[in-house]
Coordinates of N, CA and C in Angstrom, one line a residue:
M1 N -99.1 74.3 153.1 CA -98.8 75.6 153.2 C -97.6 75.8 152.5
T2 N -97.2 77.0 152.3 CA -96.0 77.6 151.6 C -95.0 77.9 152.7
F3 N -93.8 77.3 152.7 CA -92.8 77.6 153.7 C -91.4 78.2 152.9
K4 N -91.1 79.3 153.4 CA -90.0 80.0 152.8 C -88.9 80.6 153.7
V5 N -87.7 80.4 153.5 CA -86.6 80.8 154.4 C -85.8 81.8 153.6
I6 N -85.7 83.0 154.1 CA -85.1 84.0 153.4 C -83.8 84.4 154.2
T7 N -82.7 84.6 153.6 CA -81.3 84.9 154.3 C -80.8 86.3 153.4
P8 N -79.9 86.9 153.9 CA -79.2 88.1 153.1 C -78.8 87.7 151.8
Q9 N -78.4 86.4 151.7 CA -77.8 85.9 150.4 C -79.0 85.6 149.4
G10 N -80.2 85.3 149.8 CA -81.4 85.1 149.0 C -82.3 84.1 149.6
V11 N -83.1 83.3 149.0 CA -84.0 82.4 149.2 C -83.3 81.2 149.6
L12 N -83.2 80.6 150.7 CA -82.6 79.3 151.1 C -83.5 78.1 150.8
Y13 N -84.8 78.3 151.3 CA -85.9 77.1 151.1 C -87.2 77.8 150.6
D14 N -87.8 77.0 149.8 CA -89.2 77.4 149.2 C -90.0 76.2 148.8
K15 N -90.9 75.7 149.6 CA -91.7 74.5 149.2 C -93.0 74.4 149.9
Q16 N -93.7 73.5 149.4 CA -95.1 73.3 150.1 C -94.8 72.3 151.4
I17 N -95.2 72.5 152.6 CA -95.1 71.5 153.6 C -96.5 71.1 154.1
D18 N -96.3 70.2 155.2 CA -97.5 69.8 156.0 C -97.5 70.5 157.2
S19 N -96.3 70.6 158.1 CA -96.1 71.1 159.3 C -94.7 71.6 159.5
A20 N -94.5 72.5 160.4 CA -93.2 72.9 160.9 C -93.1 73.1 162.3
T21 N -92.0 72.7 163.1 CA -91.9 72.9 164.5 C -90.7 73.9 164.6
F22 N -90.9 75.0 165.3 CA -89.9 76.1 165.5 C -89.4 76.1 166.9
P23 N -88.0 76.6 167.0 CA -87.4 76.9 168.4 C -87.7 78.4 168.6
G24 N -88.9 78.5 169.2 CA -89.2 79.9 169.6 C -88.6 80.4 170.7
T25 N -88.4 81.7 170.8 CA -87.8 82.4 171.9 C -88.4 81.9 173.3
L26 N -89.6 81.8 173.2 CA -90.4 81.4 174.5 C -90.6 79.8 174.5
G27 N -90.2 79.2 173.7 CA -90.3 77.7 173.7 C -90.6 77.3 172.2
D28 N -90.6 76.0 172.0 CA -90.9 75.2 170.7 C -92.4 75.5 170.4
F29 N -92.7 75.6 169.3 CA -94.1 75.6 168.8 C -94.2 75.0 167.1
T30 N -95.5 74.4 167.1 CA -95.6 73.7 165.7 C -96.8 74.5 165.1
V31 N -96.6 74.7 163.8 CA -97.5 75.2 163.0 C -98.3 74.2 161.9
L32 N -99.4 74.1 161.9 CA -100.2 73.4 161.0 C -101.1 74.2 160.1
R33 N -101.7 73.6 159.1 CA -102.6 74.4 158.1 C -103.6 75.2 159.0
N34 N -103.9 76.2 158.3 CA -104.9 77.2 159.0 C -104.5 77.7 160.4
H35 N -103.3 77.8 160.8 CA -102.7 78.4 162.1 C -103.1 79.9 162.2
A36 N -103.4 80.4 163.3 CA -103.7 81.9 163.5 C -102.6 82.5 163.2
P37 N -102.7 83.8 162.6 CA -101.6 84.7 162.3 C -100.6 84.9 163.3
L38 N -99.2 84.9 163.2 CA -98.4 85.0 164.3 C -97.0 85.7 163.8
L39 N -96.4 86.6 164.5 CA -95.2 86.9 164.3 C -94.3 86.8 165.5
T40 N -93.2 86.1 165.5 CA -92.4 85.8 166.7 C -90.9 85.7 166.3
T41 N -90.1 85.7 167.5 CA -88.7 85.6 167.2 C -88.2 84.1 167.5
L42 N -87.1 83.7 166.9 CA -86.5 82.4 166.9 C -85.3 82.4 167.8
R43 N -85.0 81.3 168.3 CA -83.8 81.2 169.2 C -82.9 80.0 168.4
K44 N -81.7 79.9 168.9 CA -80.7 78.8 168.2 C -81.4 77.5 168.4
G45 N -81.4 76.8 167.3 CA -82.1 75.6 167.3 C -82.4 75.0 165.9
A46 N -83.3 73.9 165.8 CA -83.7 73.5 164.6 C -85.0 73.7 164.1
I47 N -85.2 74.1 163.0 CA -86.7 73.9 162.5 C -87.0 72.6 161.9
R48 N -88.1 72.0 162.3 CA -88.2 70.6 161.8 C -89.4 70.7 160.8
I49 N -89.2 70.4 159.6 CA -90.3 70.5 158.6 C -90.7 69.1 158.2
V50 N -92.0 69.0 158.2 CA -92.6 67.8 157.7 C -93.5 67.7 156.4
T51 N -93.0 67.0 155.4 CA -93.8 67.0 154.1 C -94.0 65.7 153.6
G52 N -95.1 65.2 153.5 CA -95.4 63.8 153.0 C -94.8 62.6 153.8
G53 N -94.8 62.9 155.2 CA -94.2 62.0 156.1 C -92.6 61.9 156.2
Q54 N -92.0 62.8 155.5 CA -90.6 63.1 155.5 C -90.1 64.3 156.3
T55 N -89.2 64.2 157.1 CA -88.9 65.3 158.0 C -87.5 65.8 157.5
E56 N -87.4 67.1 157.4 CA -86.1 67.8 157.2 C -86.0 68.8 158.4
T57 N -84.6 69.2 158.6 CA -84.2 70.1 159.6 C -83.4 71.3 158.9
I58 N -83.7 72.4 159.5 CA -82.9 73.6 159.1 C -82.4 74.1 160.4
E59 N -81.0 74.3 160.6 CA -80.5 74.8 161.8 C -80.5 76.3 161.8
V60 N -80.9 77.0 162.8 CA -80.9 78.4 162.9 C -80.2 78.8 164.1
E61 N -79.6 80.1 163.8 CA -79.0 80.8 165.1 C -80.2 81.8 165.6
T62 N -80.7 82.6 165.0 CA -81.7 83.5 165.4 C -82.6 83.9 164.1
G63 N -83.6 84.5 164.3 CA -84.5 84.9 163.2 C -85.8 85.2 163.5
I64 N -86.8 85.5 162.6 CA -88.1 86.0 162.9 C -89.0 85.0 161.9
A65 N -90.1 84.5 162.5 CA -91.1 83.8 161.7 C -92.5 84.5 161.7
E66 N -92.8 84.5 160.5 CA -94.2 85.2 160.3 C -95.2 84.1 159.7
I67 N -96.2 83.9 160.3 CA -97.3 82.9 159.9 C -98.6 83.6 159.5
K68 N -99.0 83.5 158.3 CA -100.1 84.3 157.8 C -100.8 83.6 156.7
Q69 N -102.0 83.2 156.8 CA -103.0 82.6 155.7 C -102.2 81.6 155.1
N70 N -101.6 80.6 155.8 CA -101.1 79.3 155.2 C -99.8 79.5 154.5
N71 N -99.2 80.6 154.9 CA -97.8 81.0 154.3 C -96.9 81.3 155.5
I72 N -95.8 80.5 155.6 CA -94.7 80.7 156.6 C -93.6 81.4 156.0
R73 N -93.0 82.5 156.7 CA -91.9 83.2 156.1 C -90.9 83.3 157.2
V74 N -89.7 82.7 157.1 CA -88.7 82.9 158.1 C -87.6 83.7 157.5
I75 N -87.1 84.6 158.5 CA -86.1 85.6 158.0 C -85.0 85.4 158.9
L76 N -83.8 85.0 158.3 CA -82.6 84.5 159.1 C -81.6 85.8 158.9
G77 N -80.9 86.2 160.1 CA -79.9 87.2 159.6 C -78.4 86.7 159.8

Protein backbone atom coordinates (compact mmCIF):
# COMPACT_ATOMS: atom_id res chain seq x y z
CA MET A 1 0.00 0.00 0.00
CA THR A 2 1.08 3.54 -0.58
CA PHE A 3 1.14 5.70 2.57
CA LYS A 4 1.52 9.46 2.35
CA VAL A 5 1.41 12.13 5.09
CA ILE A 6 0.83 15.68 3.90
CA THR A 7 1.29 18.84 6.01
CA PRO A 8 1.01 22.53 5.10
CA GLN A 9 4.82 22.47 4.70
CA GLY A 10 4.74 19.59 2.18
CA VAL A 11 4.96 15.80 2.07
CA LEU A 12 6.27 14.46 5.39
CA TYR A 13 6.18 10.74 4.56
CA ASP A 14 5.72 8.77 1.31
CA LYS A 15 6.42 5.01 1.37
CA GLN A 16 5.06 1.57 0.57
CA ILE A 17 3.81 -0.10 3.76
CA ASP A 18 2.22 -3.36 4.96
CA SER A 19 -0.20 -1.92 7.53
CA ALA A 20 -0.99 1.17 9.60
CA THR A 21 -2.82 1.69 12.89
CA PHE A 22 -4.46 5.06 13.45
CA PRO A 23 -5.75 6.99 16.49
CA GLY A 24 -9.25 7.55 15.12
CA THR A 25 -11.66 9.98 16.76
CA LEU A 26 -13.96 7.05 17.60
CA GLY A 27 -11.13 4.65 18.50
CA ASP A 28 -8.00 3.07 17.08
CA PHE A 29 -8.24 1.17 13.80
CA THR A 30 -5.85 -0.77 11.56
CA VAL A 31 -5.68 -0.65 7.77
CA LEU A 32 -4.45 -3.65 5.77
CA ARG A 33 -4.24 -4.22 2.00
CA ASN A 34 -7.63 -4.07 0.21
CA HIS A 35 -9.31 -2.16 3.06
CA ALA A 36 -12.75 -0.73 2.26
CA PRO A 37 -12.77 2.97 1.30
CA LEU A 38 -12.83 5.20 4.37
CA LEU A 39 -12.61 8.90 5.21
CA THR A 40 -12.19 9.63 8.92
CA THR A 41 -10.82 12.12 11.43
CA LEU A 42 -7.85 11.50 13.70
CA ARG A 43 -7.27 12.50 17.31
CA LYS A 44 -4.02 13.15 19.17
CA GLY A 45 -1.87 10.03 19.27
CA ALA A 46 0.54 7.96 17.20
CA ILE A 47 0.15 6.38 13.78
CA ARG A 48 1.96 3.02 13.84
CA ILE A 49 3.31 1.97 10.43
CA VAL A 50 4.56 -1.57 9.72
CA THR A 51 6.83 -2.29 6.75
CA GLY A 52 8.73 -5.55 6.39
CA GLY A 53 8.41 -6.32 10.10
CA GLN A 54 9.75 -2.90 11.14
CA THR A 55 7.49 -0.47 13.00
CA GLU A 56 7.66 3.33 12.78
CA THR A 57 5.49 5.90 14.54
CA ILE A 58 4.32 9.35 13.57
CA GLU A 59 2.87 11.53 16.34
CA VAL A 60 -0.21 13.51 15.30
CA GLU A 61 -2.37 16.14 16.98
CA THR A 62 -5.37 16.00 14.63
CA GLY A 63 -5.92 15.22 10.98
CA ILE A 64 -7.89 13.41 8.33
CA ALA A 65 -7.17 9.96 6.88
CA GLU A 66 -8.43 8.79 3.49
CA ILE A 67 -8.14 5.12 2.53
CA LYS A 68 -8.98 4.24 -1.07
CA GLN A 69 -7.75 1.53 -3.47
CA ASN A 70 -4.65 0.60 -1.39
CA ASN A 71 -3.67 4.25 -1.04
CA ILE A 72 -3.62 5.94 2.37
CA ARG A 73 -3.43 9.71 2.52
CA VAL A 74 -3.18 11.54 5.86
CA ILE A 75 -3.59 15.29 5.95
CA LEU A 76 -2.30 17.04 9.07
CA GLY A 77 -2.99 20.66 9.89
